[in-house]
PDB file of C-alpha atoms in Angstrom:
ATOM      1  CA  MET A1475      -5.201  -3.724   3.060  1.00 46.00           C
ATOM      2  CA  ARG A1476      -2.033  -5.772   2.639  1.00 52.00           C
ATOM      3  CA  THR A1477      -1.534  -8.249  -0.159  1.00 76.00           C
ATOM      4  CA  GLU A1478       0.555 -11.406  -0.163  1.00 93.00           C
ATOM      5  CA  THR A1479       3.484 -11.551   2.255  1.00 95.00           C
ATOM      6  CA  ILE A1480       6.778 -11.406   0.383  1.00 95.00           C
ATOM      7  CA  LEU A1481       9.226 -11.232   3.289  1.00 95.00           C
ATOM      8  CA  GLU A1482       8.869 -12.178   6.950  1.00 96.00           C
ATOM      9  CA  VAL A1483      11.470 -11.721   9.658  1.00 96.00           C
ATOM     10  CA  LYS A1484      11.110 -13.550  12.964  1.00 97.00           C
ATOM     11  CA  GLN A1485      13.077 -12.740  16.122  1.00 97.00           C
ATOM     12  CA  LEU A1486      16.142 -11.616  14.173  1.00 97.00           C
ATOM     13  CA  LYS A1487      19.230 -11.029  16.319  1.00 97.00           C
ATOM     14  CA  TYR A1488      22.687  -9.897  15.270  1.00 97.00           C
ATOM     15  CA  THR A1489      25.777  -9.024  17.311  1.00 96.00           C
ATOM     16  CA  TYR A1490      28.998  -7.599  15.862  1.00 94.00           C
ATOM     17  CA  SER A1491      32.371  -9.128  16.735  1.00 91.00           C
ATOM     18  CA  SER A1492      32.996  -6.102  18.971  1.00 92.00           C
ATOM     19  CA  GLY A1493      30.143  -7.277  21.172  1.00 90.00           C
ATOM     20  CA  THR A1494      27.699  -4.595  20.028  1.00 90.00           C
ATOM     21  CA  ASN A1495      24.121  -5.906  19.938  1.00 92.00           C
ATOM     22  CA  ALA A1496      22.840  -4.411  16.690  1.00 95.00           C
ATOM     23  CA  LEU A1497      19.519  -6.268  16.383  1.00 97.00           C
ATOM     24  CA  ASN A1498      17.574  -7.503  19.398  1.00 96.00           C
ATOM     25  CA  GLY A1499      14.748  -9.703  18.174  1.00 96.00           C
ATOM     26  CA  ILE A1500      13.258  -8.039  15.107  1.00 97.00           C
ATOM     27  CA  ASP A1501       9.827  -9.165  13.908  1.00 97.00           C
ATOM     28  CA  LEU A1502       8.540  -7.705  10.656  1.00 97.00           C
ATOM     29  CA  ILE A1503       6.174  -8.725   7.861  1.00 97.00           C
ATOM     30  CA  ILE A1504       6.543  -7.050   4.454  1.00 97.00           C
ATOM     31  CA  SER A1505       3.872  -7.388   1.803  1.00 96.00           C
ATOM     32  CA  GLU A1506       4.000  -7.096  -1.966  1.00 95.00           C
ATOM     33  CA  GLY A1507       4.012  -3.576  -3.340  1.00 95.00           C
ATOM     34  CA  GLU A1508       4.614  -1.738  -0.072  1.00 97.00           C
ATOM     35  CA  LYS A1509       6.560   1.510   0.182  1.00 97.00           C
ATOM     36  CA  ILE A1510       8.293   1.381   3.547  1.00 98.00           C
ATOM     37  CA  ALA A1511      10.518   4.024   5.114  1.00 98.00           C
ATOM     38  CA  VAL A1512      12.756   2.791   7.925  1.00 98.00           C
ATOM     39  CA  ILE A1513      13.774   5.627  10.220  1.00 97.00           C
ATOM     40  CA  GLY A1514      15.781   6.013  13.400  1.00 96.00           C
ATOM     41  CA  ALA A1515      18.884   7.667  14.783  1.00 93.00           C
ATOM     42  CA  ASN A1516      22.383   6.643  13.706  1.00 91.00           C
ATOM     43  CA  GLY A1517      23.291   3.287  15.229  1.00 92.00           C
ATOM     44  CA  SER A1518      19.677   2.218  15.682  1.00 94.00           C
ATOM     45  CA  GLY A1519      20.151  -0.915  13.537  1.00 95.00           C
ATOM     46  CA  LYS A1520      18.652   0.091  10.182  1.00 95.00           C
ATOM     47  CA  SER A1521      21.635  -0.756   7.969  1.00 93.00           C
ATOM     48  CA  THR A1522      22.413  -3.939   9.899  1.00 95.00           C
ATOM     49  CA  PHE A1523      18.837  -5.049   9.380  1.00 96.00           C
ATOM     50  CA  PHE A1524      19.093  -4.422   5.644  1.00 94.00           C
ATOM     51  CA  LEU A1525      22.334  -6.405   5.367  1.00 92.00           C
ATOM     52  CA  ASN A1526      20.707  -9.337   7.141  1.00 92.00           C
ATOM     53  CA  ILE A1527      17.583  -9.502   4.999  1.00 91.00           C
ATOM     54  CA  ASN A1528      19.696  -9.237   1.846  1.00 87.00           C
ATOM     55  CA  GLY A1529      21.936 -12.109   2.973  1.00 85.00           C
ATOM     56  CA  VAL A1530      25.160 -10.083   3.291  1.00 88.00           C
ATOM     57  CA  TYR A1531      25.154 -10.835   7.037  1.00 90.00           C
ATOM     58  CA  SER A1532      23.967 -14.052   8.661  1.00 90.00           C
ATOM     59  CA  PRO A1533      21.814 -13.546  11.761  1.00 92.00           C
ATOM     60  CA  ASP A1534      22.903 -15.027  15.079  1.00 94.00           C
ATOM     61  CA  GLU A1535      19.328 -16.024  15.867  1.00 95.00           C
ATOM     62  CA  GLY A1536      15.948 -15.878  14.213  1.00 95.00           C
ATOM     63  CA  SER A1537      14.807 -16.575  10.686  1.00 93.00           C
ATOM     64  CA  ILE A1538      14.053 -14.862   7.391  1.00 93.00           C
ATOM     65  CA  HIS A1539      11.305 -16.188   5.137  1.00 93.00           C
ATOM     66  CA  TYR A1540      10.976 -15.249   1.481  1.00 92.00           C
ATOM     67  CA  ARG A1541       7.529 -16.092   0.091  1.00 91.00           C
ATOM     68  CA  GLY A1542       7.003 -18.554   2.922  1.00 90.00           C
ATOM     69  CA  ALA A1543      10.281 -20.449   2.542  1.00 88.00           C
ATOM     70  CA  GLU A1544      12.881 -20.089   5.284  1.00 88.00           C
ATOM     71  CA  LEU A1545      16.225 -18.960   3.977  1.00 84.00           C
ATOM     72  CA  ASN A1546      19.444 -20.881   4.486  1.00 78.00           C
ATOM     73  CA  LYS A1547      22.935 -20.890   2.985  1.00 74.00           C
ATOM     74  CA  GLY A1548      21.725 -22.847  -0.013  1.00 72.00           C
ATOM     75  CA  SER A1549      19.040 -20.315  -0.874  1.00 76.00           C
ATOM     76  CA  LEU A1550      21.125 -17.134  -0.494  1.00 75.00           C
ATOM     77  CA  LYS A1551      21.717 -16.843  -4.228  1.00 74.00           C
ATOM     78  CA  ASN A1552      17.984 -16.985  -4.862  1.00 75.00           C
ATOM     79  CA  LEU A1553      17.436 -14.381  -2.141  1.00 80.00           C
ATOM     80  CA  ARG A1554      19.924 -11.943  -3.679  1.00 78.00           C
ATOM     81  CA  LYS A1555      18.300 -12.439  -7.061  1.00 81.00           C
ATOM     82  CA  HIS A1556      14.953 -11.287  -5.720  1.00 89.00           C
ATOM     83  CA  ILE A1557      16.050  -8.764  -3.076  1.00 91.00           C
ATOM     84  CA  GLY A1558      18.508  -6.115  -4.265  1.00 92.00           C
ATOM     85  CA  ILE A1559      20.200  -3.492  -2.138  1.00 92.00           C
ATOM     86  CA  VAL A1560      21.463  -0.063  -3.168  1.00 92.00           C
ATOM     87  CA  PHE A1561      24.063   1.189  -0.708  1.00 90.00           C
ATOM     88  CA  GLN A1562      24.382   4.755   0.526  1.00 87.00           C
ATOM     89  CA  ASP A1563      27.844   5.300  -0.959  1.00 87.00           C
ATOM     90  CA  ALA A1564      27.818   4.433  -4.657  1.00 87.00           C
ATOM     91  CA  ASP A1565      31.625   4.217  -4.758  1.00 87.00           C
ATOM     92  CA  ASN A1566      31.469   1.232  -2.404  1.00 85.00           C
ATOM     93  CA  GLN A1567      29.205  -0.615  -4.825  1.00 88.00           C
ATOM     94  CA  ILE A1568      30.789   0.203  -8.192  1.00 91.00           C
ATOM     95  CA  ILE A1569      33.526  -2.188  -9.334  1.00 91.00           C
ATOM     96  CA  ALA A1570      33.522  -2.285 -13.162  1.00 92.00           C
ATOM     97  CA  SER A1571      35.407  -0.130 -15.665  1.00 93.00           C
ATOM     98  CA  THR A1572      32.368   1.009 -17.676  1.00 96.00           C
ATOM     99  CA  VAL A1573      28.758   1.784 -16.876  1.00 96.00           C
ATOM    100  CA  ARG A1574      27.540  -1.050 -19.119  1.00 96.00           C
ATOM    101  CA  SER A1575      29.852  -3.568 -17.442  1.00 95.00           C
ATOM    102  CA  GLU A1576      28.734  -2.395 -14.011  1.00 95.00           C
ATOM    103  CA  VAL A1577      25.051  -2.731 -14.838  1.00 96.00           C
ATOM    104  CA  GLY A1578      25.679  -6.145 -16.411  1.00 94.00           C
ATOM    105  CA  PHE A1579      27.627  -7.566 -13.481  1.00 92.00           C
ATOM    106  CA  GLY A1580      24.561  -8.811 -11.601  1.00 90.00           C
ATOM    107  CA  PRO A1581      22.741 -10.506 -14.485  1.00 89.00           C
ATOM    108  CA  MET A1582      25.962 -12.192 -15.583  1.00 88.00           C
ATOM    109  CA  ASN A1583      26.326 -13.725 -12.129  1.00 85.00           C
ATOM    110  CA  LEU A1584      22.781 -15.044 -12.427  1.00 83.00           C
ATOM    111  CA  LYS A1585      24.068 -17.213 -15.289  1.00 80.00           C
ATOM    112  CA  LEU A1586      21.727 -15.691 -17.832  1.00 84.00           C
ATOM    113  CA  SER A1587      22.409 -16.089 -21.540  1.00 87.00           C
ATOM    114  CA  ARG A1588      24.339 -13.338 -23.318  1.00 91.00           C
ATOM    115  CA  SER A1589      21.198 -12.154 -25.096  1.00 94.00           C
ATOM    116  CA  GLU A1590      19.238 -12.039 -21.821  1.00 93.00           C
ATOM    117  CA  VAL A1591      22.017 -10.063 -20.129  1.00 93.00           C
ATOM    118  CA  THR A1592      22.019  -7.582 -23.011  1.00 95.00           C
ATOM    119  CA  GLN A1593      18.236  -7.172 -22.825  1.00 95.00           C
ATOM    120  CA  HIS A1594      18.323  -6.655 -19.057  1.00 94.00           C
ATOM    121  CA  VAL A1595      21.173  -4.158 -19.241  1.00 95.00           C
ATOM    122  CA  ASP A1596      19.698  -2.147 -22.117  1.00 96.00           C
ATOM    123  CA  ALA A1597      16.353  -1.889 -20.346  1.00 95.00           C
ATOM    124  CA  ALA A1598      17.957  -0.776 -17.063  1.00 94.00           C
ATOM    125  CA  LEU A1599      20.164   1.798 -18.810  1.00 95.00           C
ATOM    126  CA  GLU A1600      17.138   3.237 -20.603  1.00 93.00           C
ATOM    127  CA  THR A1601      15.036   3.342 -17.436  1.00 90.00           C
ATOM    128  CA  LEU A1602      17.753   5.272 -15.563  1.00 90.00           C
ATOM    129  CA  ASN A1603      18.554   7.495 -18.573  1.00 90.00           C
ATOM    130  CA  LEU A1604      22.112   6.149 -18.759  1.00 94.00           C
ATOM    131  CA  THR A1605      22.284   4.861 -22.327  1.00 95.00           C
ATOM    132  CA  GLU A1606      24.505   7.723 -23.521  1.00 95.00           C
ATOM    133  CA  LEU A1607      26.876   7.101 -20.607  1.00 94.00           C
ATOM    134  CA  SER A1608      27.123   3.332 -21.104  1.00 94.00           C
ATOM    135  CA  ASP A1609      30.784   3.372 -22.235  1.00 95.00           C
ATOM    136  CA  ARG A1610      31.946   5.899 -19.627  1.00 95.00           C
ATOM    137  CA  PRO A1611      34.033   4.912 -16.560  1.00 95.00           C
ATOM    138  CA  PRO A1612      31.535   5.141 -13.682  1.00 93.00           C
ATOM    139  CA  HIS A1613      34.067   6.455 -11.161  1.00 90.00           C
ATOM    140  CA  TYR A1614      34.337   9.726 -13.142  1.00 91.00           C
ATOM    141  CA  LEU A1615      30.603  10.411 -13.104  1.00 92.00           C
ATOM    142  CA  SER A1616      28.824  12.831 -10.786  1.00 89.00           C
ATOM    143  CA  GLY A1617      27.356  11.655  -7.504  1.00 86.00           C
ATOM    144  CA  GLY A1618      23.841  11.600  -8.906  1.00 86.00           C
ATOM    145  CA  GLU A1619      24.940   9.690 -12.001  1.00 90.00           C
ATOM    146  CA  LYS A1620      26.780   7.129  -9.885  1.00 91.00           C
ATOM    147  CA  LYS A1621      23.645   6.627  -7.820  1.00 89.00           C
ATOM    148  CA  ARG A1622      21.679   5.958 -10.996  1.00 91.00           C
ATOM    149  CA  VAL A1623      24.310   3.438 -12.106  1.00 94.00           C
ATOM    150  CA  THR A1624      24.045   1.489  -8.847  1.00 93.00           C
ATOM    151  CA  ILE A1625      20.251   1.462  -9.091  1.00 92.00           C
ATOM    152  CA  ALA A1626      20.457   0.295 -12.712  1.00 94.00           C
ATOM    153  CA  GLY A1627      22.786  -2.502 -11.608  1.00 94.00           C
ATOM    154  CA  ILE A1628      20.172  -3.769  -9.183  1.00 93.00           C
ATOM    155  CA  LEU A1629      17.264  -3.180 -11.555  1.00 93.00           C
ATOM    156  CA  SER A1630      18.963  -5.249 -14.268  1.00 94.00           C
ATOM    157  CA  MET A1631      18.547  -8.356 -12.076  1.00 92.00           C
ATOM    158  CA  HIS A1632      14.761  -7.854 -11.991  1.00 91.00           C
ATOM    159  CA  PRO A1633      14.370  -8.107  -8.194  1.00 93.00           C
ATOM    160  CA  GLU A1634      10.943  -8.092  -6.567  1.00 94.00           C
ATOM    161  CA  VAL A1635      12.189  -6.113  -3.566  1.00 95.00           C
ATOM    162  CA  ILE A1636      14.666  -3.226  -3.693  1.00 95.00           C
ATOM    163  CA  ILE A1637      16.299  -1.905  -0.524  1.00 95.00           C
ATOM    164  CA  PHE A1638      17.757   1.607  -0.498  1.00 94.00           C
ATOM    165  CA  ASP A1639      20.116   2.664   2.283  1.00 92.00           C
ATOM    166  CA  GLU A1640      19.899   6.467   2.572  1.00 90.00           C
ATOM    167  CA  PRO A1641      19.120   6.944  -1.155  1.00 88.00           C
ATOM    168  CA  THR A1642      18.982  10.756  -1.070  1.00 84.00           C
ATOM    169  CA  ALA A1643      22.281  11.185   0.779  1.00 80.00           C
ATOM    170  CA  SER A1644      24.743  13.406  -1.148  1.00 74.00           C
ATOM    171  CA  LEU A1645      22.173  14.223  -3.835  1.00 80.00           C
ATOM    172  CA  ASP A1646      21.330  17.827  -4.725  1.00 83.00           C
ATOM    173  CA  PRO A1647      17.636  18.884  -4.843  1.00 86.00           C
ATOM    174  CA  VAL A1648      17.342  18.057  -8.545  1.00 84.00           C
ATOM    175  CA  GLY A1649      18.885  14.628  -8.011  1.00 82.00           C
ATOM    176  CA  SER A1650      16.653  13.984  -5.005  1.00 86.00           C
ATOM    177  CA  GLN A1651      13.536  14.820  -7.001  1.00 88.00           C
ATOM    178  CA  MET A1652      14.697  12.588  -9.844  1.00 86.00           C
ATOM    179  CA  LEU A1653      15.172   9.752  -7.377  1.00 88.00           C
ATOM    180  CA  GLU A1654      11.768  10.299  -5.799  1.00 91.00           C
ATOM    181  CA  ASN A1655      10.147  10.175  -9.253  1.00 91.00           C
ATOM    182  CA  LEU A1656      12.029   6.959  -9.988  1.00 90.00           C
ATOM    183  CA  LEU A1657      10.893   5.396  -6.708  1.00 93.00           C
ATOM    184  CA  HIS A1658       7.317   6.243  -7.618  1.00 94.00           C
ATOM    185  CA  ASP A1659       7.702   4.624 -11.045  1.00 92.00           C
ATOM    186  CA  LEU A1660       9.355   1.502  -9.603  1.00 93.00           C
ATOM    187  CA  ASN A1661       6.564   1.024  -7.098  1.00 94.00           C
ATOM    188  CA  ALA A1662       3.937   1.642  -9.782  1.00 94.00           C
ATOM    189  CA  SER A1663       5.558  -1.160 -11.798  1.00 92.00           C
ATOM    190  CA  GLY A1664       5.055  -3.577  -8.894  1.00 92.00           C
ATOM    191  CA  LYS A1665       8.333  -3.344  -6.998  1.00 95.00           C
ATOM    192  CA  THR A1666       8.313  -3.544  -3.213  1.00 96.00           C
ATOM    193  CA  LEU A1667      10.503  -0.733  -1.878  1.00 97.00           C
ATOM    194  CA  ILE A1668      12.170  -0.460   1.522  1.00 97.00           C
ATOM    195  CA  LEU A1669      14.436   2.455   2.309  1.00 96.00           C
ATOM    196  CA  SER A1670      16.163   4.043   5.263  1.00 95.00           C
ATOM    197  CA  THR A1671      16.341   7.788   5.480  1.00 94.00           C
ATOM    198  CA  HIS A1672      17.111  10.676   7.807  1.00 93.00           C
ATOM    199  CA  ASP A1673      14.995  12.924   5.591  1.00 93.00           C
ATOM    200  CA  ILE A1674      11.819  13.079   7.653  1.00 95.00           C
ATOM    201  CA  GLU A1675      10.034  15.343   5.150  1.00 94.00           C
ATOM    202  CA  PHE A1676      10.649  12.812   2.377  1.00 94.00           C
ATOM    203  CA  ALA A1677       9.556   9.847   4.522  1.00 96.00           C
ATOM    204  CA  TYR A1678       6.323  11.632   5.473  1.00 96.00           C
ATOM    205  CA  ARG A1679       5.226  12.433   1.925  1.00 94.00           C
ATOM    206  CA  TRP A1680       6.500   9.232   0.256  1.00 96.00           C
ATOM    207  CA  ALA A1681       6.007   6.225   2.499  1.00 96.00           C
ATOM    208  CA  ASP A1682       2.823   4.228   2.888  1.00 94.00           C
ATOM    209  CA  ARG A1683       4.308   2.674   6.017  1.00 97.00           C
ATOM    210  CA  VAL A1684       6.990   3.849   8.431  1.00 98.00           C
ATOM    211  CA  VAL A1685       9.030   1.549  10.688  1.00 98.00           C
ATOM    212  CA  VAL A1686      10.970   3.118  13.557  1.00 98.00           C
ATOM    213  CA  PHE A1687      14.183   1.550  14.873  1.00 97.00           C
ATOM    214  CA  ASP A1688      15.778   2.364  18.213  1.00 96.00           C
ATOM    215  CA  LYS A1689      18.699   0.517  19.833  1.00 95.00           C
ATOM    216  CA  GLY A1690      18.247  -2.542  17.658  1.00 96.00           C
ATOM    217  CA  GLU A1691      14.509  -2.818  18.193  1.00 97.00           C
ATOM    218  CA  ILE A1692      11.387  -1.776  16.311  1.00 98.00           C
ATOM    219  CA  ILE A1693       9.503   0.688  18.490  1.00 98.00           C
ATOM    220  CA  GLY A1694       7.004   1.937  15.931  1.00 98.00           C
ATOM    221  CA  ASP A1695       5.252   0.540  12.851  1.00 98.00           C
ATOM    222  CA  GLY A1696       2.327   2.245  11.146  1.00 97.00           C
ATOM    223  CA  THR A1697       1.230   4.669   8.483  1.00 96.00           C
ATOM    224  CA  ALA A1698       3.293   7.808   7.994  1.00 96.00           C
ATOM    225  CA  LEU A1699       0.588   9.850   9.695  1.00 95.00           C
ATOM    226  CA  GLU A1700       0.287   7.479  12.667  1.00 96.00           C
ATOM    227  CA  ILE A1701       4.037   7.568  13.271  1.00 97.00           C
ATOM    228  CA  PHE A1702       4.648  11.280  12.817  1.00 97.00           C
ATOM    229  CA  LYS A1703       1.662  12.331  14.933  1.00 95.00           C
ATOM    230  CA  ASN A1704       3.032  10.300  17.843  1.00 96.00           C
ATOM    231  CA  ASP A1705       5.093  12.877  19.748  1.00 95.00           C
ATOM    232  CA  THR A1706       6.066  10.403  22.480  1.00 97.00           C
ATOM    233  CA  LEU A1707       7.428   7.942  19.926  1.00 97.00           C
ATOM    234  CA  LEU A1708       9.342  10.626  18.034  1.00 96.00           C
ATOM    235  CA  LYS A1709      10.950  11.867  21.249  1.00 96.00           C
ATOM    236  CA  ARG A1710      11.996   8.359  22.250  1.00 95.00           C
ATOM    237  CA  ALA A1711      13.588   7.786  18.830  1.00 95.00           C
ATOM    238  CA  ASN A1712      15.277  11.233  18.791  1.00 94.00           C
ATOM    239  CA  LEU A1713      13.283  12.250  15.722  1.00 95.00           C
ATOM    240  CA  VAL A1714      11.386  15.405  14.853  1.00 94.00           C
ATOM    241  CA  LYS A1715       7.954  15.965  13.376  1.00 96.00           C
ATOM    242  CA  PRO A1716       7.864  16.833   9.652  1.00 96.00           C
ATOM    243  CA  SER A1717       7.603  20.596   9.231  1.00 95.00           C
ATOM    244  CA  LEU A1718       4.616  20.267   6.866  1.00 95.00           C
ATOM    245  CA  LEU A1719       2.666  18.348   9.499  1.00 95.00           C
ATOM    246  CA  ASP A1720       3.767  20.794  12.199  1.00 94.00           C
ATOM    247  CA  VAL A1721       2.585  23.783  10.157  1.00 94.00           C
ATOM    248  CA  TYR A1722      -0.744  22.165   9.311  1.00 93.00           C
ATOM    249  CA  GLU A1723      -1.483  21.298  12.932  1.00 93.00           C
ATOM    250  CA  ALA A1724      -0.523  24.836  14.018  1.00 93.00           C
ATOM    251  CA  MET A1725      -2.907  26.322  11.419  1.00 92.00           C
ATOM    252  CA  VAL A1726      -5.738  24.075  12.589  1.00 92.00           C
ATOM    253  CA  GLU A1727      -5.064  24.992  16.222  1.00 91.00           C
ATOM    254  CA  ALA A1728      -5.168  28.687  15.294  1.00 91.00           C
ATOM    255  CA  SER A1729      -8.454  28.120  13.375  1.00 90.00           C
ATOM    256  CA  LEU A1730      -6.774  29.142  10.136  1.00 89.00           C
ATOM    257  CA  LEU A1731      -7.806  25.792   8.650  1.00 89.00           C
ATOM    258  CA  PRO A1732     -10.605  23.394   9.628  1.00 87.00           C
ATOM    259  CA  ALA A1733      -9.720  20.090  11.274  1.00 84.00           C
ATOM    260  CA  ASN A1734      -9.616  17.399   8.628  1.00 79.00           C
ATOM    261  CA  ASP A1735      -8.812  13.690   8.829  1.00 79.00           C
ATOM    262  CA  ASP A1736      -7.248  13.912   5.375  1.00 82.00           C
ATOM    263  CA  TYR A1737      -3.933  15.446   6.424  1.00 91.00           C
ATOM    264  CA  PRO A1738      -1.864  17.022   3.628  1.00 93.00           C
ATOM    265  CA  ARG A1739       1.389  15.184   2.979  1.00 93.00           C
ATOM    266  CA  THR A1740       2.785  17.449   0.262  1.00 92.00           C
ATOM    267  CA  SER A1741       3.163  21.218   0.009  1.00 92.00           C
ATOM    268  CA  GLU A1742       0.826  21.153  -2.990  1.00 93.00           C
ATOM    269  CA  ALA A1743      -1.887  19.458  -0.930  1.00 92.00           C
ATOM    270  CA  LEU A1744      -1.504  22.029   1.845  1.00 91.00           C
ATOM    271  CA  LYS A1745      -1.705  24.901  -0.646  1.00 91.00           C
ATOM    272  CA  ALA A1746      -4.894  23.390  -2.084  1.00 90.00           C
ATOM    273  CA  LEU A1747      -6.459  23.198   1.391  1.00 89.00           C
ATOM    274  CA  ILE A1748      -5.574  26.817   2.092  1.00 89.00           C
ATOM    275  CA  LYS A1749      -6.951  27.921  -1.267  1.00 87.00           C
ATOM    276  CA  ASN A1750     -10.210  26.029  -0.804  1.00 84.00           C
ATOM    277  CA  TYR A1751     -10.731  27.337   2.715  1.00 83.00           C
ATOM    278  CA  THR A1752      -9.845  30.956   2.085  1.00 77.00           C
ATOM    279  CA  ASN A1753     -11.212  31.105  -1.485  1.00 68.00           C
ATOM    280  CA  ILE A1754      -7.977  32.719  -2.622  1.00 53.00           C
TER     281      ILE A1754
END
């Protein structure tokens, strides 16, 4: 059951100067506290959509409503205060000479007092385990550390919605798990999270809701299970079924496990089902 609508997009259209139609009438309602994975092949419009709802791009047609109010040029600053975006490539987002300065850049632009900026920055550094790196030049950090710096920079502005464009890209398994734990904690604290990903396994186990883009249109919107069980939809979007779901369905078909509406979405859940059924 969805709670209050925080963001609503109506008939959003965007065309690049090259003539490429990137968005062809997007309609989407996002509610408080949702965990949404946006998936689709390269060039399907995911990143363009993110840049429109964050105010980096201005749509050619359509409207964006934040908490019921339609956005315009005068309200862009307020939009960016409440909707932060973490880009795929951290180097494209980092501009300051130290980690602390980078994390403080956003709150300073919000015209907060010096003490408020300090409080926001200290809290974000602690949350992302960056306090000991606060005086380091961010460009010399590892890829995973840079990613944490960019997230801290957004978190320090206290947004209600955080958008992640391919957050696990370039991260090693340890970094990816750290990020997934952080996403869980952010959502548990009340943040609405929207992310794009090519990692189908991650989207399946993490997202409450999955939105599928194809050629600038939304062709699928439902729970992770609804989307990934739809073979026709996956084929149309050039996507594959998560291996965990594939294995589970194969085991049920072979009568190795009983059919169950409560599909496992993690390897631990699948192991528990196998253990309970086989009494191992």
